[in-house]
mmCIF file of C-alpha atoms in Angstrom:
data_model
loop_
_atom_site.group_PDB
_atom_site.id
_atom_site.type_symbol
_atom_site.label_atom_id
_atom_site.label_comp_id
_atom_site.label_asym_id
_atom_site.label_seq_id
_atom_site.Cartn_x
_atom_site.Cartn_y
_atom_site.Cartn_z
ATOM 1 C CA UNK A 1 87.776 169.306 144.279
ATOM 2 C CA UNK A 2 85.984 171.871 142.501
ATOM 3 C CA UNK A 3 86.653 171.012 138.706
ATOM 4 C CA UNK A 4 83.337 172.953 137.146
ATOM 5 C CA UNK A 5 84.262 175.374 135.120
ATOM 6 C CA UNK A 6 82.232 178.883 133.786
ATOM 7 C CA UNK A 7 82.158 181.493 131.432
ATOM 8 C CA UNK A 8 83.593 183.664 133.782
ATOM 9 C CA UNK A 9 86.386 181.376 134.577
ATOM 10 C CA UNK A 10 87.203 180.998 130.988
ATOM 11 C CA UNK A 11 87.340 184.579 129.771
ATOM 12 C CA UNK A 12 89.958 185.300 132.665
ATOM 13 C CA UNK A 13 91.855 182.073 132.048
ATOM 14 C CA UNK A 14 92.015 183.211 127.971
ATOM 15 C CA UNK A 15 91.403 186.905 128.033
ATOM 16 C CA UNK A 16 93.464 187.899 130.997
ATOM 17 C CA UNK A 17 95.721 185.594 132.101
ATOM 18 C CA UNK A 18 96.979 184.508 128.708
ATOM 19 C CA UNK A 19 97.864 187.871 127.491
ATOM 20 C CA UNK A 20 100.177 188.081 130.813
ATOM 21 C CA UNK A 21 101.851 184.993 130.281
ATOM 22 C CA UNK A 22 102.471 186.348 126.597
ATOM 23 C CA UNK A 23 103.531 189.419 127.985
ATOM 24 C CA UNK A 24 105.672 187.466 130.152
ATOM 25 C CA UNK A 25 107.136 184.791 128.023
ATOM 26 C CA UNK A 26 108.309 187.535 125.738
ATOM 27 C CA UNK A 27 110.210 189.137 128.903
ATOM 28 C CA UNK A 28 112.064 186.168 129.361
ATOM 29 C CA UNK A 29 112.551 185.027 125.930
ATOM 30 C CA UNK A 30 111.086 181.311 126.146
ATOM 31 C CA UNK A 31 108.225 179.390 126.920
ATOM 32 C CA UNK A 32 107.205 178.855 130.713
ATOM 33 C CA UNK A 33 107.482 175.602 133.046
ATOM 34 C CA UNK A 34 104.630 175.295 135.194
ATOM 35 C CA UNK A 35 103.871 174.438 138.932
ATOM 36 C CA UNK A 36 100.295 174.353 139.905
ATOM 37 C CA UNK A 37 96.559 172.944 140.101
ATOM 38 C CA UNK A 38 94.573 172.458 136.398
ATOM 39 C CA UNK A 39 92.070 170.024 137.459
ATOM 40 C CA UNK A 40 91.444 166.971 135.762
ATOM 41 C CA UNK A 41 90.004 168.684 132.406
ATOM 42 C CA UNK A 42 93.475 170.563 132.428
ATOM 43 C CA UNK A 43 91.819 173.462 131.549
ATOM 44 C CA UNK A 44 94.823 176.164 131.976
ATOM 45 C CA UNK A 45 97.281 174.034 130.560
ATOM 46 C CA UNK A 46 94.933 173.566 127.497
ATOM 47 C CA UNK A 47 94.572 177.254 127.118
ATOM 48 C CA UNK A 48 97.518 178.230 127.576
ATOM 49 C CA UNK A 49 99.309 175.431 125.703
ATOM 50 C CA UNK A 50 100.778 178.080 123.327
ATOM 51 C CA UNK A 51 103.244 179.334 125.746
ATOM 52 C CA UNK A 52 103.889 176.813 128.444
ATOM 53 C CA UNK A 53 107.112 174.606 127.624
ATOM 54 C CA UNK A 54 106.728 170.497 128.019
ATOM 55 C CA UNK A 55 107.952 170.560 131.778
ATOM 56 C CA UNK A 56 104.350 171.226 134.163
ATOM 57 C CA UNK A 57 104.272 169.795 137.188
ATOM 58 C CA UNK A 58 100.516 169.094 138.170
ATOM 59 C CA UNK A 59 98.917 168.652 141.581
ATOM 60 C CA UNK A 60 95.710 166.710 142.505
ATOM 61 C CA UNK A 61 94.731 165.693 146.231
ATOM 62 C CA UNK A 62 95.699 162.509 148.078
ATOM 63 C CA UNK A 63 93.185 162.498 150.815
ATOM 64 C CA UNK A 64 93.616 159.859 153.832
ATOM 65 C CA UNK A 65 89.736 159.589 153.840
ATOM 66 C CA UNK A 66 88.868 156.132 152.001
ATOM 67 C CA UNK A 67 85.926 157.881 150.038
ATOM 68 C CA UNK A 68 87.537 160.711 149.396
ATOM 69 C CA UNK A 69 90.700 159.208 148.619
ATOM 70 C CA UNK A 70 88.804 157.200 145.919
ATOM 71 C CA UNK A 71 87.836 160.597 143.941
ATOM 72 C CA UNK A 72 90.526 161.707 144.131
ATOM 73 C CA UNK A 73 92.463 158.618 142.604
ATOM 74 C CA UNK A 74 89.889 159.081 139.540
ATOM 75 C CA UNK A 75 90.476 162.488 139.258
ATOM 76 C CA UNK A 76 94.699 161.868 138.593
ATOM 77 C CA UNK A 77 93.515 159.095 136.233
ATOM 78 C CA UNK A 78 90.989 161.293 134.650
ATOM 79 C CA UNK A 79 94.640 163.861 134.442
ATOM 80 C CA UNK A 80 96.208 161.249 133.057
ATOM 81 C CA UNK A 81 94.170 160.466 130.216
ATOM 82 C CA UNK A 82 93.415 163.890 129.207
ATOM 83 C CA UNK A 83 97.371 164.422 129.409
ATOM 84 C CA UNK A 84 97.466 161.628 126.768
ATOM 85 C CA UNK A 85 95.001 162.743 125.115
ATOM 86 C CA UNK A 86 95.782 166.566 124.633
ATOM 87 C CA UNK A 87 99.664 165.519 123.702
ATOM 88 C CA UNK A 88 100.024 167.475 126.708
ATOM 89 C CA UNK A 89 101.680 163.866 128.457
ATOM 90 C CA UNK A 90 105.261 164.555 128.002
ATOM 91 C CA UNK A 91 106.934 166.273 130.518
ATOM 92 C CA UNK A 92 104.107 166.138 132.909
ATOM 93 C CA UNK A 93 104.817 165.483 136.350
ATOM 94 C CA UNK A 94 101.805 164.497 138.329
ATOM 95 C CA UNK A 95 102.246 165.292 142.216
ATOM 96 C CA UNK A 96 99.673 163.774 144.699
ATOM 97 C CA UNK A 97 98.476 165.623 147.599
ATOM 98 C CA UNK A 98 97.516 168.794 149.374
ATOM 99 C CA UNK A 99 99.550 171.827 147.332
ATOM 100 C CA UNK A 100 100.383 173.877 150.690
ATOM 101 C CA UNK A 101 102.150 170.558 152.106
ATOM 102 C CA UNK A 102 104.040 170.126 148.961
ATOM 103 C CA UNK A 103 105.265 173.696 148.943
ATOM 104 C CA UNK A 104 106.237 173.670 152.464
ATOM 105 C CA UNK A 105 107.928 170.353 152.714
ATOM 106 C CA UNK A 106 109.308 169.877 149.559
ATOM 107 C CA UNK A 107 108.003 166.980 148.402
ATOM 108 C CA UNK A 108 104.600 164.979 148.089
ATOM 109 C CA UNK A 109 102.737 162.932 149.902
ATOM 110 C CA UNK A 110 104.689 159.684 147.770
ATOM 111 C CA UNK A 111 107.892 161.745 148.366
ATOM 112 C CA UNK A 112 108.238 162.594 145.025
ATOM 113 C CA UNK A 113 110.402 166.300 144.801
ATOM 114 C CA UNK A 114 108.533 168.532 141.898
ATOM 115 C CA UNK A 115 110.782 167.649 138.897
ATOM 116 C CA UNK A 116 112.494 171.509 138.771
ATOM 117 C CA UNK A 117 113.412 171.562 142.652
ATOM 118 C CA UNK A 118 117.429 171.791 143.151
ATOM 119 C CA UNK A 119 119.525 168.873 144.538
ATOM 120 C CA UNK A 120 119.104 169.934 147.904
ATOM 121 C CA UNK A 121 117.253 168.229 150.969
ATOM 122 C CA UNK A 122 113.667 168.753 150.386
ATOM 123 C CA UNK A 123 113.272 170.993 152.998
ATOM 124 C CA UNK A 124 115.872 173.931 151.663
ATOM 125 C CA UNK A 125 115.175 172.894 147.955
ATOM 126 C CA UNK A 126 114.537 176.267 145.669
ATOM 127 C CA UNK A 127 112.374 175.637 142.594
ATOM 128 C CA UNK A 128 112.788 177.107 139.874
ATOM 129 C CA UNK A 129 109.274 177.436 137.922
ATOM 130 C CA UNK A 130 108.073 180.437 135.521
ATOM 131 C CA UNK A 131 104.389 180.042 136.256
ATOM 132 C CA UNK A 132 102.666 178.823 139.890
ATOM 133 C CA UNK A 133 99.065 178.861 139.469
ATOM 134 C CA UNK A 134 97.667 178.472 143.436
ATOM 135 C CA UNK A 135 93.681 178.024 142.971
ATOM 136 C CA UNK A 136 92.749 178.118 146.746
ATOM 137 C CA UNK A 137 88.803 177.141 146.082
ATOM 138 C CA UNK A 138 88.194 176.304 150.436
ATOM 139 C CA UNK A 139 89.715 179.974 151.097
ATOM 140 C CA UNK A 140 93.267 181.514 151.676
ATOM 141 C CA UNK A 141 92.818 181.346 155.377
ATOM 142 C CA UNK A 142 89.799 178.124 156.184
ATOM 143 C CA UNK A 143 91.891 176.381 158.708
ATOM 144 C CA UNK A 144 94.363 177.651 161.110
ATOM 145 C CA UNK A 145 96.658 176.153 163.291
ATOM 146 C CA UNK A 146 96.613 176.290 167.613
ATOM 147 C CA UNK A 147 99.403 178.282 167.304
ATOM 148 C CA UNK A 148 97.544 181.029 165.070
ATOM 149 C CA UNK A 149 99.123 180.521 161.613
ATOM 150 C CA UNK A 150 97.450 180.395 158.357
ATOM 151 C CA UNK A 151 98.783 177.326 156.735
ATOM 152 C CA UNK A 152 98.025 178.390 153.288
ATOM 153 C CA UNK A 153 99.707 181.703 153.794
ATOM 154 C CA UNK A 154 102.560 180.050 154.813
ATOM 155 C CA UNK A 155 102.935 178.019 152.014
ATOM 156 C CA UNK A 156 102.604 181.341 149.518
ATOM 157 C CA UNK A 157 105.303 182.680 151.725
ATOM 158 C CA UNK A 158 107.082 179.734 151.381
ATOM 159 C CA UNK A 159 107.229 179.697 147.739
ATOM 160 C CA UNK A 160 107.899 182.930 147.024
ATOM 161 C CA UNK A 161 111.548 182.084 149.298
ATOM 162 C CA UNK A 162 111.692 178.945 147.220
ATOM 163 C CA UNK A 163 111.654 180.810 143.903
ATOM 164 C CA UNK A 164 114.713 183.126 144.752
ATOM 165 C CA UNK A 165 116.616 183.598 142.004
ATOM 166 C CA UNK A 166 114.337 182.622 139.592
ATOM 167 C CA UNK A 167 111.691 185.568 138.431
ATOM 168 C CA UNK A 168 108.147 184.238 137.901
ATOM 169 C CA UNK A 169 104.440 184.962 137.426
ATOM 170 C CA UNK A 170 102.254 183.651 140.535
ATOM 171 C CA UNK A 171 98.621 183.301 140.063
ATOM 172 C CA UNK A 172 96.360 183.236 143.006
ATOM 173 C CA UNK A 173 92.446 181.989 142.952
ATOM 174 C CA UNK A 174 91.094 182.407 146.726
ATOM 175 C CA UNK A 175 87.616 181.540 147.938
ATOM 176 C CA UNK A 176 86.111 184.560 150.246
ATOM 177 C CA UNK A 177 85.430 182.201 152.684
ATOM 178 C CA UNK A 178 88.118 182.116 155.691
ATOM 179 C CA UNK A 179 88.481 181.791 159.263
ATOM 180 C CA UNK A 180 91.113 184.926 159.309
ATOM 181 C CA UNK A 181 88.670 187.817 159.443
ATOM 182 C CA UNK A 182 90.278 189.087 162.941
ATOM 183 C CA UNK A 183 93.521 188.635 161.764
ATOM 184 C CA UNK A 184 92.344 190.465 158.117
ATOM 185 C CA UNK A 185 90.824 193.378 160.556
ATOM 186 C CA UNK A 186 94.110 193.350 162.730
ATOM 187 C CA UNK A 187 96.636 193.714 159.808
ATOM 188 C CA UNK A 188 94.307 196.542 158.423
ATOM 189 C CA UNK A 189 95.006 198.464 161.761
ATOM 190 C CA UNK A 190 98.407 198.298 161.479
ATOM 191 C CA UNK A 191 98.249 199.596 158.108
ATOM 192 C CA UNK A 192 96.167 202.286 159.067
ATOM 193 C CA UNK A 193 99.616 203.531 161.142
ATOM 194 C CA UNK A 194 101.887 203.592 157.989
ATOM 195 C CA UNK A 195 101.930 206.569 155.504
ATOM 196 C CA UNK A 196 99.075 205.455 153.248
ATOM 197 C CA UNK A 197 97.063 204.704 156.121
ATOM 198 C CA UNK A 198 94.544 207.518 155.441
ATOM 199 C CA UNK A 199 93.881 205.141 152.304
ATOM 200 C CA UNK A 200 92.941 202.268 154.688
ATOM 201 C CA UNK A 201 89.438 203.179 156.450
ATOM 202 C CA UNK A 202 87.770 202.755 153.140
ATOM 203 C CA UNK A 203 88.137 199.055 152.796
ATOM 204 C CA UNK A 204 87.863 198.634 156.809
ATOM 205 C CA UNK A 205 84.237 199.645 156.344
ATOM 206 C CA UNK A 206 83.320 197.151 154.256
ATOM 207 C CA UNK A 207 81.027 194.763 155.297
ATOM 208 C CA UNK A 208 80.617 190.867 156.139
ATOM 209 C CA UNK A 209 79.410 190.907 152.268
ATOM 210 C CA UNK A 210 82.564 192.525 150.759
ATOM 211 C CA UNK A 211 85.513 190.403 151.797
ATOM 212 C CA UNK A 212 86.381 190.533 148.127
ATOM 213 C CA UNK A 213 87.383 194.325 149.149
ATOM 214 C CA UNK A 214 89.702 192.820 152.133
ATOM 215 C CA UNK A 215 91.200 190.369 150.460
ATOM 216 C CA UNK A 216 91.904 192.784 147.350
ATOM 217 C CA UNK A 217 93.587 195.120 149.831
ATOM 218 C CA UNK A 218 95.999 193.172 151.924
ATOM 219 C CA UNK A 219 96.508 190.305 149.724
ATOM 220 C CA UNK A 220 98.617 192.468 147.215
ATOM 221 C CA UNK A 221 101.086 193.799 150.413
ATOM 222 C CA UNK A 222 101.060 190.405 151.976
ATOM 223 C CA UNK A 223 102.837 189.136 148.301
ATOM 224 C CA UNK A 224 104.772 192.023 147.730
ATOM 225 C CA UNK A 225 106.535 192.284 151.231
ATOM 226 C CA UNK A 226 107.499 188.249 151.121
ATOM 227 C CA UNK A 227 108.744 189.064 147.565
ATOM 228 C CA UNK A 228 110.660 192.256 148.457
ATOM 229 C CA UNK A 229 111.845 190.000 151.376
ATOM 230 C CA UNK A 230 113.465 187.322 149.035
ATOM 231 C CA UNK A 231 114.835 190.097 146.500
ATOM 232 C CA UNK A 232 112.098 190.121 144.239
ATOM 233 C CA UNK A 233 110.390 193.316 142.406
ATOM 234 C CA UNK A 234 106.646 192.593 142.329
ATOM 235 C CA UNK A 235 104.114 193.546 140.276
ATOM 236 C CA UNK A 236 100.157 193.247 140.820
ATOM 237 C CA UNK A 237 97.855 193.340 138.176
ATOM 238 C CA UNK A 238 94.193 194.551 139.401
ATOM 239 C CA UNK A 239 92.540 191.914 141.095
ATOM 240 C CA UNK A 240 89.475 190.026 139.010
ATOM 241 C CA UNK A 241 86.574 189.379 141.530
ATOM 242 C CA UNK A 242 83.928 186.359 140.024
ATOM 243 C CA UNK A 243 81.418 184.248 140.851
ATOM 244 C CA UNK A 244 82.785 180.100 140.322
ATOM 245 C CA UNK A 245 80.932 176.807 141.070
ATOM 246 C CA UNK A 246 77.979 176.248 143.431
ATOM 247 C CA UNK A 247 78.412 180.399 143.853
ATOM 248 C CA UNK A 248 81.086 180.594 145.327
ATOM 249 C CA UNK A 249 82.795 183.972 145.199
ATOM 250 C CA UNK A 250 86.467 184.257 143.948
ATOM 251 C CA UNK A 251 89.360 186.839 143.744
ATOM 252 C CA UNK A 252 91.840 186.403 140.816
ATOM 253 C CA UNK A 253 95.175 187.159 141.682
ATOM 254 C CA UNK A 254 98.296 187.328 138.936
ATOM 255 C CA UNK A 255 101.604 188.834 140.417
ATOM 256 C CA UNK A 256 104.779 189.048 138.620
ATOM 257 C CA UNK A 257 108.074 188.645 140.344
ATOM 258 C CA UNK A 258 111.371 189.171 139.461
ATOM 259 C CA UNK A 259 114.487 188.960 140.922
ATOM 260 C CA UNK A 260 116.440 192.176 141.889
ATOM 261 C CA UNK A 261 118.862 191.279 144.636
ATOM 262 C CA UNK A 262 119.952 188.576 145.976
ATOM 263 C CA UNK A 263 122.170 189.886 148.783
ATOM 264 C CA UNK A 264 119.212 192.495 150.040
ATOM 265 C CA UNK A 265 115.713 193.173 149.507
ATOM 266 C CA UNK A 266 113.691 194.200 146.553
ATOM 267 C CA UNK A 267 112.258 197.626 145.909
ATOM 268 C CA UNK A 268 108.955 198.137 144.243
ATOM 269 C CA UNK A 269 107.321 200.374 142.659
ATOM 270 C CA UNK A 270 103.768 199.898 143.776
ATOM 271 C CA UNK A 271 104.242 200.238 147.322
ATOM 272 C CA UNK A 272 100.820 200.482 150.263
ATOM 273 C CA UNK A 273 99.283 203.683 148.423
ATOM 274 C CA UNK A 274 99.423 202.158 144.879
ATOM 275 C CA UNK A 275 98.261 198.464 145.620
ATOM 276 C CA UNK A 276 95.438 199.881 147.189
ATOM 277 C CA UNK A 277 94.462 202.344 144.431
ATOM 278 C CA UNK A 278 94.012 199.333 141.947
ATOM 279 C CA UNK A 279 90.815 199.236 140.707
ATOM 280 C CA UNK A 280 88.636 195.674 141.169
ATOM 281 C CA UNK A 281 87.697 194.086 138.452
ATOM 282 C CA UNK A 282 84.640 191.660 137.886
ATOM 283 C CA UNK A 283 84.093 188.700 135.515
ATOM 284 C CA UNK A 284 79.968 188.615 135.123
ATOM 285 C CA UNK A 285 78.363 186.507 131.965
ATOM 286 C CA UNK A 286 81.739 185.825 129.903
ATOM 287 C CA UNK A 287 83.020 189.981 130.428
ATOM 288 C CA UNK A 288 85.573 191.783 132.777
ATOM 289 C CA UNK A 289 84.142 195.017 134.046
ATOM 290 C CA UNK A 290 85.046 197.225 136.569
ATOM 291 C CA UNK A 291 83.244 196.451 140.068
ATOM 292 C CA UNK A 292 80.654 198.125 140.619
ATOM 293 C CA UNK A 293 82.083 199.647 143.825
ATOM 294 C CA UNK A 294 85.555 201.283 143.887
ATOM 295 C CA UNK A 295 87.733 202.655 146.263
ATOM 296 C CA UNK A 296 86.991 206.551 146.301
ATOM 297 C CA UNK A 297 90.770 207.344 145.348
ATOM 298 C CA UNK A 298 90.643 204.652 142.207
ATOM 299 C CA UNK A 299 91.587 206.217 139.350
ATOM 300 C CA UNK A 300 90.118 204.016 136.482
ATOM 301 C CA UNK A 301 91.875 206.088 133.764
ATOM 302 C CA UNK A 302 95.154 205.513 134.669
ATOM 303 C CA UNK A 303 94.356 202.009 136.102
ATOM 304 C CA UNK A 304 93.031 201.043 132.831
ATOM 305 C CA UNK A 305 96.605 202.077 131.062
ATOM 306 C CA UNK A 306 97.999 198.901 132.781
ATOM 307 C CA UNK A 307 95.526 196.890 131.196
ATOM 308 C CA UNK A 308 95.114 197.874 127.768
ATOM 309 C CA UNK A 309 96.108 194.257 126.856
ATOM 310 C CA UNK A 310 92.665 193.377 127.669
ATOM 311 C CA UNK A 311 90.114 193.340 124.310
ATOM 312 C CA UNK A 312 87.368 195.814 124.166
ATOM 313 C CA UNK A 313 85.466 192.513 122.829
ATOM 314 C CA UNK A 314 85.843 191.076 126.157
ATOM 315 C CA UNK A 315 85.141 193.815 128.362
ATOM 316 C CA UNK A 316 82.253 195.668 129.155
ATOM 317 C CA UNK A 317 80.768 199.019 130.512
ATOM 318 C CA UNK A 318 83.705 201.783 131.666
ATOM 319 C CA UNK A 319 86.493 199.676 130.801
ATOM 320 C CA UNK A 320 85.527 198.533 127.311
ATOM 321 C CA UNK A 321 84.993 202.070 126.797
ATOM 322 C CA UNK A 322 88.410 203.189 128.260
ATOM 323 C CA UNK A 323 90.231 200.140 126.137
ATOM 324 C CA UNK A 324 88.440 201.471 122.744
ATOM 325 C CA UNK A 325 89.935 204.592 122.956
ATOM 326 C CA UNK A 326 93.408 202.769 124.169
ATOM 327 C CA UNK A 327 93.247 200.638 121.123
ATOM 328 C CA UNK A 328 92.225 203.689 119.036
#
């Protein structure tokens, strides 16, 4: 339960991901409902209390661990009150335990079924949220089963088949750290057989210091082929790398997915070549930047087109530059 929250945090919960959920709410013509993680401080939901409709269903931990399970008690209390005290109580939905299990059996650890899941068994239920925000802070991939599955990546698959039928904004937060760094190198192999492969051997060579590269390249096709499977068209904003509590090293995520067909799959238009062209952003002292390193095919000028919603106030170096002349 990391709940700490940073400068960096807080000018890609306000600068970035609030002008997408703008962007988006004005797609869809209404204010979004909300699945995800805010913490106790309810930080997002705070921020982006402008455009987030009354009905948010919230997650915090149930752990089995007496100790831990104490915390974590105080932490949904903690919720609570700040809920109350916000006027952020009504409509909130407060679901105890771990997210992935949630997602994957349809209901919490108290059974309770998230309050916009159909009437259907748990199991087959499809929810119908505009906004999932997923803020993985132990990793995407920190514990694997015996039979070599990722359960967290199962439960992002799992939502995005969930969600059919019902276009949405996903917003990802992974940790570096994970256990799947053969399985990471593996699915880069196969890659590097497909047409855009020649785009591959770049991010291959980074090393045990640059997962953020990894993770920035097959994180994007992982999303996009589960939503192309389900019917959706997804979009992937450039990834924001940072650096969150006790130095832990992040990747920002935001996705947008909606619905195409519901019969067969979606089509896309950033397919292998494109995802992996985005440029990497980073969020250092309160600014979003461009990494420092880029792939060598990045092309920050016409990157930086699909970002101009980004201030020039909240961006520095390149990309400020390149969003000043955007803006005028």
């Amino acid at each position: 339960m990391a709940f700490a929250d940073s400068d960096n945090k807080k000018v890609i919960r306000d600068g970035w991901d609030l002008p997408i959920l703008n962007r988006w709410s004005g797609l869809i013509g209404r204010k979004l409902t909300y699945f995800g993680l805010p913490g106790p401080r309810m930080l997002d939901l705070r921020a982006w209390a402008t455009v987030l409709e009354r009905r948010r269903d919230a997650v915090e931990e149930r752990p089995k661990p007496k100790a831990k399970r104490a915390l974590a008690d105080e932490a949904a209390a903690e919720l609570q009150r700040n809920a109350l005290r916000y006027g952020l109580a009504d409509g909130l939905e407060i679901l105890r335990g771990d997210i992935g299990n949630i997602i994957m059996d349809g209901v919490d650890s108290l059974g309770v079924q998230p309050q916009l899941s159909d009437t259907q068994p748990a199991e087959r239920a499809r929810f119908a949220y505009d906004l999932h925000n997923l803020d993985f802070d132990g990793g995407l991939g920190f514990i694997v089963r015996k039979t070599g599955e990722a359960p967290r990546v199962d439960a992002i698959k799992k939502l995005i088949e969930r969600q059919k039928g019902q276009s949405f904004v996903l917003m990802l937060t992974v940790n570096v750290r994970n256990t799947l760094g053969p399985n990471i190198e593996d699915f880069l192999d196969r890659l590097n057989r497909l047409p855009a492969g020649d785009l591959i051997g770049w991010y291959q060579s980074r090393g045990a210091g640059e997962v953020e590269y990894r993770l920035k390249a097959v994180v994007p096709i992982i999303v996009r082929s589960a939503g192309e499977t389900a019917g959706f068209v997804v979009r992937c904003y450039p990834p924001v790398a940072y650096t969150g509590h006790q130095s832990a090293r992040m990747v920002h995520f935001c996705f947008e997915l909606t619905t195409e067909d519901k019969v067969f799959a979606g089509v896309s238009q950033q397919q292998d070549a494109e995802l992996l062209r985005l440029p990497l952003l980073e969020a250092t002292d309160g600014l979003i930047r461009f990494a420092p390193q880029q792939h060598p095919d990045c092309d920050h000028s016409t990157a930086v087109a699909e970002i101009s919603f980004l201030s020039p106030d909240l961006s520095s170096g390149e990309l400020a530059e390149l969003l000043k002349k955007l803006s005028g």
